[in-house]
XYZ file of C-alpha atoms in Angstrom:
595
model
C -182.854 -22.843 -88.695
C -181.064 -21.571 -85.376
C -177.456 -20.689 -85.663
C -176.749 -20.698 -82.177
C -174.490 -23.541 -82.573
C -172.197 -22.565 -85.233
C -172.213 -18.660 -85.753
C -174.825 -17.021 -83.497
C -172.648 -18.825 -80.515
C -169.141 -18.112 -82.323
C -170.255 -14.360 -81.698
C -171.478 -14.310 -77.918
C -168.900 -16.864 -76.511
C -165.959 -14.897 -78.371
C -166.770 -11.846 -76.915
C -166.932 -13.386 -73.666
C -163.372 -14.639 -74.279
C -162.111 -11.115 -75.404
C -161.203 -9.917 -71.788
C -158.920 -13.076 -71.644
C -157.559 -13.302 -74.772
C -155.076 -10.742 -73.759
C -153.418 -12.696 -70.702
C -153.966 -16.229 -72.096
C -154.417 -18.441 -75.257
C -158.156 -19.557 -75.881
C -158.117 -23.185 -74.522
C -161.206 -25.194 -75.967
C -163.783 -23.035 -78.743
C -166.449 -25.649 -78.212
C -167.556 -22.844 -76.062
C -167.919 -21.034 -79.105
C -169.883 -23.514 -81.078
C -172.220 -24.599 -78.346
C -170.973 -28.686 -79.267
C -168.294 -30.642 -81.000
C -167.791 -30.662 -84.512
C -168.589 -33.909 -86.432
C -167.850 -32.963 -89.622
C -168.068 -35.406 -93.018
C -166.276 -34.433 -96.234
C -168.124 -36.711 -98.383
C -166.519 -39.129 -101.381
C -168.658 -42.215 -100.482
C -172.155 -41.668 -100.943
C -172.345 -38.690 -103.736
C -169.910 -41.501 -105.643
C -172.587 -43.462 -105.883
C -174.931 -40.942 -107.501
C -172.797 -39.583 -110.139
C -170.932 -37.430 -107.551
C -174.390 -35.550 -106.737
C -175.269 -35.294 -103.124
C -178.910 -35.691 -102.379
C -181.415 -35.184 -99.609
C -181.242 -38.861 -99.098
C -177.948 -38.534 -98.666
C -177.533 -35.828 -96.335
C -180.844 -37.031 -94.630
C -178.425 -40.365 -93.938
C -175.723 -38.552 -92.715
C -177.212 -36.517 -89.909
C -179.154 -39.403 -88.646
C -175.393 -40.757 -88.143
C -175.024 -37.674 -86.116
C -172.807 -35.844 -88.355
C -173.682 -32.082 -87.873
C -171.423 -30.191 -90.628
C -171.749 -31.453 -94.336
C -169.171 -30.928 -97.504
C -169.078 -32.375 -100.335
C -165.857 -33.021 -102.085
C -166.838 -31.682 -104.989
C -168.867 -29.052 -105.933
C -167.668 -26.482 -103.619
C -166.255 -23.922 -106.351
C -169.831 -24.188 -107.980
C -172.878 -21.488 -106.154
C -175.672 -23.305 -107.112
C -174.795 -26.727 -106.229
C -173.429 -24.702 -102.636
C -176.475 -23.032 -102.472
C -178.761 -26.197 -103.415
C -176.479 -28.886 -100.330
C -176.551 -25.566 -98.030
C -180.010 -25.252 -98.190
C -180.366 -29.428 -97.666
C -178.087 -28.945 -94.946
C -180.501 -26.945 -92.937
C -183.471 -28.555 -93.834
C -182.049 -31.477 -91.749
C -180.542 -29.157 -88.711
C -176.869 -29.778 -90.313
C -174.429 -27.402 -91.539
C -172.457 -26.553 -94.799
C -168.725 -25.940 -95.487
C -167.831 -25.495 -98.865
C -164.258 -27.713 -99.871
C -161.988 -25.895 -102.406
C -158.458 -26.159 -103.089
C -155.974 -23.495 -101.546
C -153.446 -24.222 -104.666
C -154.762 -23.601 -108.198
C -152.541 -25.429 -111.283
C -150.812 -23.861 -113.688
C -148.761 -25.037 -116.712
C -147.510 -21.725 -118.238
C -148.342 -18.975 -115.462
C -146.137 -17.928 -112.016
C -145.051 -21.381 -110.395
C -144.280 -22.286 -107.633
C -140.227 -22.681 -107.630
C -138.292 -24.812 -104.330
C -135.133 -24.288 -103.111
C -132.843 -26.634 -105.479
C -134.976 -24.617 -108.796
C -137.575 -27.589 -109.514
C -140.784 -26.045 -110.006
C -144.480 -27.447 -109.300
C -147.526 -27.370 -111.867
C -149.093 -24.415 -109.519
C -148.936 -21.024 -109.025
C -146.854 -19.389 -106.665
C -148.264 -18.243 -103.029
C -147.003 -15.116 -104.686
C -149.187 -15.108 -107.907
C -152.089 -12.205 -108.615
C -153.800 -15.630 -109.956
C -153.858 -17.374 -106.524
C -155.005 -14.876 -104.453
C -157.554 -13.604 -106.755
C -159.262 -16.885 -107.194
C -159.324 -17.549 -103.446
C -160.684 -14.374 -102.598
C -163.676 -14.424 -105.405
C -164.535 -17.956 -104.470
C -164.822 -17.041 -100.586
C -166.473 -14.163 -101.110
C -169.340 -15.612 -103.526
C -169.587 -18.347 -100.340
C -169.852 -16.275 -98.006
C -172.354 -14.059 -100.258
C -174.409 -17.646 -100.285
C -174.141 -17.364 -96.103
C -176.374 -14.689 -96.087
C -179.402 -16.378 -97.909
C -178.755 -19.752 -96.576
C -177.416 -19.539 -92.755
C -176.833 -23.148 -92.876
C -174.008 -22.147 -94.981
C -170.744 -21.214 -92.355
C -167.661 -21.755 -93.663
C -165.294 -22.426 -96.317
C -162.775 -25.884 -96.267
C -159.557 -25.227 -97.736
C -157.115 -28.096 -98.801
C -153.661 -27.029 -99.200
C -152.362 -30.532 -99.839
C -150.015 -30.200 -102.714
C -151.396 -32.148 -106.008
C -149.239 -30.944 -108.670
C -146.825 -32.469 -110.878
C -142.779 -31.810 -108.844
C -145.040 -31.395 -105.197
C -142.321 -31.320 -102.820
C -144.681 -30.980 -99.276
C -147.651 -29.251 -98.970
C -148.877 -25.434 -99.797
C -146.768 -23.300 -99.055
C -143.699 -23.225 -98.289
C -140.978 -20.041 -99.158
C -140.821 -20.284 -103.068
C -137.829 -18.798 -104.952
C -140.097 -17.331 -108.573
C -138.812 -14.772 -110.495
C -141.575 -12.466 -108.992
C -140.895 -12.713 -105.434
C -137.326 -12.164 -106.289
C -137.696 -9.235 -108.403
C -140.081 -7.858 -106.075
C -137.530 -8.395 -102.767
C -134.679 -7.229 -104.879
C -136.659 -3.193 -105.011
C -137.632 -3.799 -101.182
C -133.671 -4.146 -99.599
C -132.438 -2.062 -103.153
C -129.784 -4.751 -103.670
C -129.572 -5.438 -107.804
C -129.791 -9.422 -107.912
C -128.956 -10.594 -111.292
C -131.688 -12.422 -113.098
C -130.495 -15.901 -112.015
C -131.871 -19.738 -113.055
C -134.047 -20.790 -110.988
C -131.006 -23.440 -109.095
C -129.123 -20.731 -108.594
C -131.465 -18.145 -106.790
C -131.818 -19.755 -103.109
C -127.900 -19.856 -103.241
C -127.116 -16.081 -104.554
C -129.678 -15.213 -101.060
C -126.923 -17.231 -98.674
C -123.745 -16.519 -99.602
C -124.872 -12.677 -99.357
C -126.287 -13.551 -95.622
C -129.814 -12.708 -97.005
C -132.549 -15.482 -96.404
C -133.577 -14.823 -93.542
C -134.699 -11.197 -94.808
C -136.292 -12.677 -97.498
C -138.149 -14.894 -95.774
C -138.861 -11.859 -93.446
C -140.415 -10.318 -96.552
C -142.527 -13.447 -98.167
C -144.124 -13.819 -95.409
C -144.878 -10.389 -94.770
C -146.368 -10.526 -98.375
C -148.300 -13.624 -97.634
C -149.850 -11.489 -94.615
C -150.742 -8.796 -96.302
C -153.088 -10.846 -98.715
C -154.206 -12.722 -95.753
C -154.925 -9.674 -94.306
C -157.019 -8.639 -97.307
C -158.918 -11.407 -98.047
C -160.421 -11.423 -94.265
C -161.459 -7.913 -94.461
C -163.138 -8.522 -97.572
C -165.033 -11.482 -96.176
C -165.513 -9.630 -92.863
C -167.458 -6.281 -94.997
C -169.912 -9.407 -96.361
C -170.246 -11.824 -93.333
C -167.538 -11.449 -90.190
C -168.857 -14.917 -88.991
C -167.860 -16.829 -91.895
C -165.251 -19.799 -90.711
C -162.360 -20.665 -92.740
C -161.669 -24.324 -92.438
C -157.380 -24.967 -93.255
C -156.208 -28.666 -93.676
C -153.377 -29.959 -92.836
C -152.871 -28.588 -89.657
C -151.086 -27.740 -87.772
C -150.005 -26.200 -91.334
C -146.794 -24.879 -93.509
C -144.849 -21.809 -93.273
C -147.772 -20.272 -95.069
C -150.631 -21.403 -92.665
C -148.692 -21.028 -89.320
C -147.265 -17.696 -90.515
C -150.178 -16.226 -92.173
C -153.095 -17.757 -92.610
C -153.238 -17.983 -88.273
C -152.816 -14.476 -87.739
C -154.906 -12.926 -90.267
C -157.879 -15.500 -90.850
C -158.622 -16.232 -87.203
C -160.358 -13.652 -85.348
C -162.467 -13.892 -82.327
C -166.039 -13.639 -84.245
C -164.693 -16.432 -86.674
C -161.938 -18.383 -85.408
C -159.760 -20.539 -87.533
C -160.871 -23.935 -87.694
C -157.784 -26.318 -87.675
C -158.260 -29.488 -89.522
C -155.402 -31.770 -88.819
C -154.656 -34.958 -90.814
C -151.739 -37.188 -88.599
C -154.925 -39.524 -86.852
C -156.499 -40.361 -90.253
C -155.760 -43.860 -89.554
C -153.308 -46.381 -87.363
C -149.690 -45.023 -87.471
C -148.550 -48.368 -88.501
C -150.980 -50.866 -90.561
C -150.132 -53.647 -88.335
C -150.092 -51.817 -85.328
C -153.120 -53.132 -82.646
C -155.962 -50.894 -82.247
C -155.227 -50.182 -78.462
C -151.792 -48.903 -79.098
C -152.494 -47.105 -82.164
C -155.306 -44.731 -80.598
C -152.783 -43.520 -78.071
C -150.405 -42.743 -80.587
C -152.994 -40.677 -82.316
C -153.847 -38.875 -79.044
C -150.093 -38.120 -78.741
C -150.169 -36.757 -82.332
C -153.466 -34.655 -81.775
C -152.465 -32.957 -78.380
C -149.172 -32.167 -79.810
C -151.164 -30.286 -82.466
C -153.449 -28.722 -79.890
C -150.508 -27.711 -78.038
C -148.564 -26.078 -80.628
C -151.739 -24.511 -82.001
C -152.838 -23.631 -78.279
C -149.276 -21.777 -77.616
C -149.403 -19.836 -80.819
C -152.547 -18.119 -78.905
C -155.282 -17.635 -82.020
C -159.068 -17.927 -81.743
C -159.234 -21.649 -82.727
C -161.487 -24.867 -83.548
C -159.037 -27.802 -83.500
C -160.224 -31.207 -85.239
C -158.481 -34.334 -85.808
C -158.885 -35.913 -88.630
C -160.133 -39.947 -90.059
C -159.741 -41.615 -93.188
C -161.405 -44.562 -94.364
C -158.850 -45.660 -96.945
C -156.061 -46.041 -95.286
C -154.571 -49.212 -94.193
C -155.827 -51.233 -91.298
C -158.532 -48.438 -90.600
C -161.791 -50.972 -90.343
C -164.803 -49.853 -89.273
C -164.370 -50.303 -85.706
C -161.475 -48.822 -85.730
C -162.739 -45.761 -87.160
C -165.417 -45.071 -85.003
C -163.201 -45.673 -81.917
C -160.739 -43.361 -83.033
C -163.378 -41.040 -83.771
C -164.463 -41.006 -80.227
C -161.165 -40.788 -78.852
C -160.016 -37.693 -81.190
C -163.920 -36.414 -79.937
C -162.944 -36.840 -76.249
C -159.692 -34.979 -76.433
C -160.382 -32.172 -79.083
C -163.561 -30.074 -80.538
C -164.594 -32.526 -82.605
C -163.030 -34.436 -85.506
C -163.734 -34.709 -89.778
C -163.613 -37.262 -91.794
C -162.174 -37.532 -95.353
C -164.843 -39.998 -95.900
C -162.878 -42.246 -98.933
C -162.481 -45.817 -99.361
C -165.908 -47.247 -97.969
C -167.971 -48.881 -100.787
C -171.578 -46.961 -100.607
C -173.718 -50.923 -101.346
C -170.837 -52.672 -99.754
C -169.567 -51.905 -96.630
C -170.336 -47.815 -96.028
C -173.505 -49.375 -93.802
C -170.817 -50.854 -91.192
C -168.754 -46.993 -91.310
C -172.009 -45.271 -90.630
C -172.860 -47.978 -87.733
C -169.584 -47.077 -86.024
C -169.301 -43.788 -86.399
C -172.890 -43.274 -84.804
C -171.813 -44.674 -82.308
C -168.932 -42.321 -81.558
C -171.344 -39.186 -82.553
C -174.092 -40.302 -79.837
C -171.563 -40.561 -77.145
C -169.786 -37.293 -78.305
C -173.056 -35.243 -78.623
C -173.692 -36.399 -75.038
C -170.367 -35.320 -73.934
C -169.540 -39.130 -72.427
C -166.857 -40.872 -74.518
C -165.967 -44.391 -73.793
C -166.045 -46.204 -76.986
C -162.465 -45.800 -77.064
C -161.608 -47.447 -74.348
C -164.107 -50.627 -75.135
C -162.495 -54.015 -76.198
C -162.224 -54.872 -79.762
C -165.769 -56.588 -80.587
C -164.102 -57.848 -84.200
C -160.704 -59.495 -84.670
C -158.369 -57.451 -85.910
C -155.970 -57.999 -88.958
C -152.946 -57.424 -88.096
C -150.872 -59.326 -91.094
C -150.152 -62.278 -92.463
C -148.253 -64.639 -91.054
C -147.164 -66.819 -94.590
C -145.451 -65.796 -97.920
C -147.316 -66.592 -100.590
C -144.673 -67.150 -103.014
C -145.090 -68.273 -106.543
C -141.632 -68.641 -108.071
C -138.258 -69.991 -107.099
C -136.713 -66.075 -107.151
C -135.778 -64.210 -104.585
C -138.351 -62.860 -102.467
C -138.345 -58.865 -101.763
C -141.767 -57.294 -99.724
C -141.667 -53.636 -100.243
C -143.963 -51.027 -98.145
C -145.842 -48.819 -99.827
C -144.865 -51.019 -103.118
C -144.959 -47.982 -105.907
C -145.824 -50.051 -109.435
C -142.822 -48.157 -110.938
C -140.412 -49.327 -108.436
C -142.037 -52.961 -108.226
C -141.250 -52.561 -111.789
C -137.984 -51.584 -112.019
C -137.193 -54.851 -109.216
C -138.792 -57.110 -110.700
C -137.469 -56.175 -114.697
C -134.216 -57.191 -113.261
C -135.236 -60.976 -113.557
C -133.966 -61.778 -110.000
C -136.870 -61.092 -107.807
C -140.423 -61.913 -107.057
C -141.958 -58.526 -105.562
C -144.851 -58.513 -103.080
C -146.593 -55.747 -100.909
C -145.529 -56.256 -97.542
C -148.490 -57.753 -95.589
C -147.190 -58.758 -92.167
C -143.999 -57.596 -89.668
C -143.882 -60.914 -87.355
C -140.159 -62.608 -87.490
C -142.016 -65.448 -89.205
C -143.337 -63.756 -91.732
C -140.221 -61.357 -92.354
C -137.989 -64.347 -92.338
C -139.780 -66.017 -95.492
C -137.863 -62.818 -97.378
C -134.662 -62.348 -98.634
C -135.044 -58.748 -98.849
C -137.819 -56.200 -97.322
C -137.638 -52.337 -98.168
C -139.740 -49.920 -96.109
C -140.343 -46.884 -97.431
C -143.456 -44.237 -95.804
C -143.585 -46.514 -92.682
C -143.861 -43.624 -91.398
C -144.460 -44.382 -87.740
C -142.867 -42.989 -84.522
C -142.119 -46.250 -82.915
C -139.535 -46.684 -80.482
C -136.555 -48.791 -80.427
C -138.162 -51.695 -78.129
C -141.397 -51.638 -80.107
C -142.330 -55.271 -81.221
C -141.529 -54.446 -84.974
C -138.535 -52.307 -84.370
C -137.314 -55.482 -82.375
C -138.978 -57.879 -85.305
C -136.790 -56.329 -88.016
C -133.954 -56.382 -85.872
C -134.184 -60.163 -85.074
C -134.959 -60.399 -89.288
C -131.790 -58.671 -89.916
C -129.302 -59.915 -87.700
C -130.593 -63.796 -88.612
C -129.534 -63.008 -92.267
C -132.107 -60.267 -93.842
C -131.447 -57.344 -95.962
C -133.573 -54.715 -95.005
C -133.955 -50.560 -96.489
C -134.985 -48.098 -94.515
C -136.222 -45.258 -97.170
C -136.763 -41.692 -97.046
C -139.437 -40.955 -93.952
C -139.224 -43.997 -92.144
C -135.643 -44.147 -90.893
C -136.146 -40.992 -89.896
C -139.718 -41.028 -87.521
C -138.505 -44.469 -86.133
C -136.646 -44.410 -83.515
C -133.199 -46.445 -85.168
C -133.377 -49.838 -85.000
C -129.632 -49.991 -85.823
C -127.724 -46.951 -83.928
C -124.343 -48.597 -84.813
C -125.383 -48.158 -88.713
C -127.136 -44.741 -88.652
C -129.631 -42.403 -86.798
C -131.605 -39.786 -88.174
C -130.234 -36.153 -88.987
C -131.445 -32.767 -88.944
C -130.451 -30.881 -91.695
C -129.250 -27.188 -92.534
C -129.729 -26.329 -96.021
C -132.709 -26.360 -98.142
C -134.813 -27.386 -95.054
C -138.461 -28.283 -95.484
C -140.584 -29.685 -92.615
C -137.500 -29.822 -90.136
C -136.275 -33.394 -92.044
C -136.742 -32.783 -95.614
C -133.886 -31.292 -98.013
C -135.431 -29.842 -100.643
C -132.507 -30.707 -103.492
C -132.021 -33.396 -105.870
C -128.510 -33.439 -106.688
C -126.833 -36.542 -104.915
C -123.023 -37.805 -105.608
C -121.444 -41.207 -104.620
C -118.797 -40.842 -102.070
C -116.543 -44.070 -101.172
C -115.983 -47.498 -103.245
C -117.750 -50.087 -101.791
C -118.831 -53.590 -103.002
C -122.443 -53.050 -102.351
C -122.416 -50.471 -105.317
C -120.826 -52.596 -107.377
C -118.091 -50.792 -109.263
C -120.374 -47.420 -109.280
C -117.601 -45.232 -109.439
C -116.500 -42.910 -106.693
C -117.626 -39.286 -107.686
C -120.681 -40.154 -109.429
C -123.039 -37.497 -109.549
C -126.785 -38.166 -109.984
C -130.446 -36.142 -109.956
C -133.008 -38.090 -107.960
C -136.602 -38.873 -108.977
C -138.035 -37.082 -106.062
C -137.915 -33.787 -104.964
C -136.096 -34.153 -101.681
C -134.431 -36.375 -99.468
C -133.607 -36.939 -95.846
C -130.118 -37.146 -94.431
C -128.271 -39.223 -91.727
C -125.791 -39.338 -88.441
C -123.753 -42.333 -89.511
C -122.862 -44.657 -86.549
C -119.406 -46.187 -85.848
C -120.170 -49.402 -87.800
C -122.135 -47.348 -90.631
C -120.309 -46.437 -94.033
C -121.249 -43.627 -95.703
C -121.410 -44.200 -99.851
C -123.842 -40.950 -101.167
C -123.874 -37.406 -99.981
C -125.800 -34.452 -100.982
C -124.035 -31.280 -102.665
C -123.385 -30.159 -98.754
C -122.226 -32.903 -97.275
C -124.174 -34.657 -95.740
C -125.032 -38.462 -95.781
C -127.984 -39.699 -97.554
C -126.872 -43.254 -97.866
C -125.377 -45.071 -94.717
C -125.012 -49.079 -94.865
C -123.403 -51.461 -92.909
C -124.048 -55.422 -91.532
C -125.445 -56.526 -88.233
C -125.460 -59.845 -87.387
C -125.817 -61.892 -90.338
C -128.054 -59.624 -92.278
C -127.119 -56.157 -93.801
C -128.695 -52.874 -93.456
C -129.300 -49.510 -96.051
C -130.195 -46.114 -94.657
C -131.287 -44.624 -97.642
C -132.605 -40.527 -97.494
C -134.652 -41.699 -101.043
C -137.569 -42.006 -102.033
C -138.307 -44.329 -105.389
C -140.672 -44.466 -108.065
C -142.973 -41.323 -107.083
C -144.200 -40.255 -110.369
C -141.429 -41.766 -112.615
C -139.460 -44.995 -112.858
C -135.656 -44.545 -111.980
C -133.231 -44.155 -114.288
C -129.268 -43.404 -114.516
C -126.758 -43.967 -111.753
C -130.212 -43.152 -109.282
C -131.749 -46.812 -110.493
C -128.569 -48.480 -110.759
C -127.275 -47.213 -107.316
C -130.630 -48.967 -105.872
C -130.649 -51.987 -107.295
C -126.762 -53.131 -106.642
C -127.618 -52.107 -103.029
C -130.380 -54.544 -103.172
C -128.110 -57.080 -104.764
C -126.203 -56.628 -102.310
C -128.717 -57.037 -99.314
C -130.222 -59.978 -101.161
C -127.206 -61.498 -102.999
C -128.458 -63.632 -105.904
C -127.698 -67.380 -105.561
C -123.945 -68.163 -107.285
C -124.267 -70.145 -110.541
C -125.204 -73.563 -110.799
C -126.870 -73.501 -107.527
């Protein structure tokens, strides 16, 4: 099988480029590649074989017009890389290998946040990371050499473990790193808990100097681990997802893996599906391309050797087939090519009407002539219900992204019937007392139909929370109760403060008699803060400050901004759970007695 595509083609057209790189950014690598990337990471069809991929299988999926193949699973284990490489270019289709770029831990070096929480896996800055990752590229790229259909490596730093706080990496704060910076500026830091380290580093003017030095660190593995792969095969790709990336990918992992025989191959996540479930399909693919060419551009500034792909999956909310292959060919039209986190999809049930779509979109991508985007919808779309379907005389609350353990702790209160929110028309809203959003995470202006939708809910008499992430993308709805905030301390991903420790700060009668000066530890590992407007009352701040709950009324209805985020990986507890559900008493006040 010809490599020209992948790796033969990575070689000449990069050495082409080299005379330019030094006045200007590479602009588009499919160039390099010789055509767009159409890559599936498969969960759908080795599911239905006892997670074994087949020939069948990948026989199915390049008559789809998929050219690059990984399975999710396997990709740690030679011979079953070896065996799906080897399929691969039996049927003219390539092979990336998917492994994790994290490896769990219970006991060893962890990976410690700002506030002191740790996370069950190892520290960017543990032996144990680095090793692993560098024996398990190595052996693939060893494989590349037998099987040429093998070109790459996939590497998923999304953060799975037990206290995640945002994705892999970020600075962490172990004793290690500490120790280790401590010898590097010869300052003696005392051997401080874990809460107290990030602190010690700013009153003495020193994180910037450490972070100075992490990174530096981080790049000197980096560094490592590409010259080893480089000695074995200098064309292997490294595949990093989510792009653009964390601290550790854009600091890194961009200037050390991406070189101009292998550039980095960018595998961004933010088009998986519509930004908002019942946003229309028109509106929601030009959101995505907004999303992907800010990507493109950032990446594109930063000046590396790059393949940049947006990303699809299946599972999420109000991504139908159609929809899928349309936003396939759009991300195909604007960027090298796209991948799909194929999930969701039932292999007997409807994975034939995926496959039809996303043909489509290869065909006309292959070709180099993308329209399907741009067609009319040939299905109706679902874009929620209009009716409540109630079935007691409680309260009604609708909760997005409806977490068990906080349906749970709403509905053990005997006051409320709980339902996943599953429409945003005034109609449907206004069949609720009470509707909490939380991870609506969707950039939508003020004048968008639902920003105007819950407005109209609220001010006819609605209670309505605006958790964690969404009050912060979307655009306020209610600028005379809060706007978003940018915070200083503990930052993570430009909104996030990576600290628990919350305290209430006025009386008001929406908490019910919680006391002024109550301190509490929240369930998840950050929160997001607020500019409080001139009708907004602030009642919780964080250990700096800031405000992290902001509530007022409009109109008849009543309004929480709260920086929170509920029932993660634990139900609530202590003033946390009480503070939440005497704020939802109080945007849904239960009927007085006797009526």
């Amino acid at each position: 099988m010809s490599r020209s595509s992948l790796s033969v083609a990575l070689l000449s057209g990069a050495l082409a480029l080299c005379g330019a790189c030094a006045t200007r950014p590479p602009v588009n690598h499919r160039a390099l590649t010789g055509q767009p990337w159409r890559v599936l990471v498969d969960k759908v069809l080795m599911k239905d074989n006892k997670w074994v991929m087949t020939e069948d299988h990948v026989r199915e999926i390049r008559a789809a017009g998929f050219n690059v193949v990984s399975p999710r699973l396997g990709g740690e284990d030679m011979a079953r890389v070896r065996r799906v490489a080897t399929l691969a270019g039996k049927h003219d289709m390539y092979y990336v290998a998917w492994m994790r770029g994290s490896l769990g831990t219970k006991t060893g070096l962890k990976y410690v946040y700002p506030d002191g929480h740790d996370c069950d896996i190892y520290s960017p800055n543990a032996d144990e990371l680095w090793d692993r990752m560098t024996e398990t590229i190595l052996a693939q790229a060893k494989v590349s050499l037998e099987v040429p259909a093998m070109v790459g490596a996939f590497l998923d730093f999304e953060n799975y473990g037990r206290g995640k706080a945002g994705n892999c990496y970020g600075l962490s704060y172990d004793r290690e790193i500490i120790r280790q910076f401590a010898l590097h500026i010869n300052v003696a830091i005392p051997d401080l808990p874990a809460a107290e380290r990030h602190g010690w580093l700013g009153k003495r003017g020193l994180l910037k100097s450490f972070e100075k030095f992490q990174v530096r660190s981080w790049r000197a593995r980096a560094r490592k681990l590409r010259q080893q792969l480089d000695e074995i095969n200098p064309e292997f790709l490294l595949v990093i997802y989510p792009a653009p990336g964390t601290l550790l990918m854009t600091e890194a992992l961009f200037p050390e893996w991406a070189t101009e025989r292998a550039p980095l191959v960018l595998a961004d996540a933010t088009t998986y599906g519509r930004p908002a479930e019942f946003m229309a399909q028109g509106e929601s693919l030009l959101v995505n391309r907004q999303r992907l060419l800010k990507g493109l551009h950032y990446t594109r500034k930063r000046g590396i050797p790059h393949v940049y792909l947006g990303g699809i999956d299946p599972v999420c909310a109000g991504a139908d087939p159609e929809f899928c292959g349309k936003n396939a060919a759009m991300i195909g039209a604007v960027s090298d090519g796209y991948w799909i986190f194929y999930e969701g999809p039932e292999y007997r049930k409807d994975h034939p009407a995926y496959f039809q779509w996303f043909q489509k979109a290869n065909e006309q991508i292959a070709d180099g002539l993308v329209t399907l985007h741009n067609e009319p919808r040939t299905e109706p779309e679902n874009l929620g219900r209009t009716r409540l379907d109630r079935k007691t005389d409680k309260l009604q609350v609708a909760v997005y992204n409806n977490r068990k353990l906080l349906g749970n702790d709403i509905e053990g209160t005997g006051l409320y019937e709980v339902h996943k929110i599953e429409g945003m028309s005034v109609g449907y809203l206004q069949q609720l007392d009470a509707v909490l959003l939380q991870n609506y995470n969707v950039e939508l202006p003020a004048d968008h139909v639902i920003s105007r939708n819950l407005r109209t809910y609220v001010e006819s008499g609605g209670g309505l929370l605006l958790g964690h992430d969404t009050a912060w993308f979307m655009e306020s709805v209610f600028p005379e109760i809060a706007q978003r905030g940018f915070p200083k301390h503990k930052v993570e991903a430009e909104r996030h403060v990576v600290d628990r420790k919350l305290a209430v700060c006025a009386e008001h009668p929406a908490l019910a008699g919680l006391a002024k000066g109550t301190e509490f530890q929240t369930e998840f590992g950050d929160h997001m803060i607020f500019e409080p407007g001139p009708k907004g009352t602030v009642v919780v701040r964080n250990r700096f400050g800031d405000p992290v709950y902001v509530i007022g009324t409009v109109g008849k209805g009543r309004v929480v901004y709260s920086g929170c985020y509920y029932g993660y990986r634990h139900a609530l507890a202590g003033a946390e759970k009480e503070l939440l559900l005497n704020l939802l008493r109080w945007l849904a006040p239960p009927p007085a007695k006797g009526h």
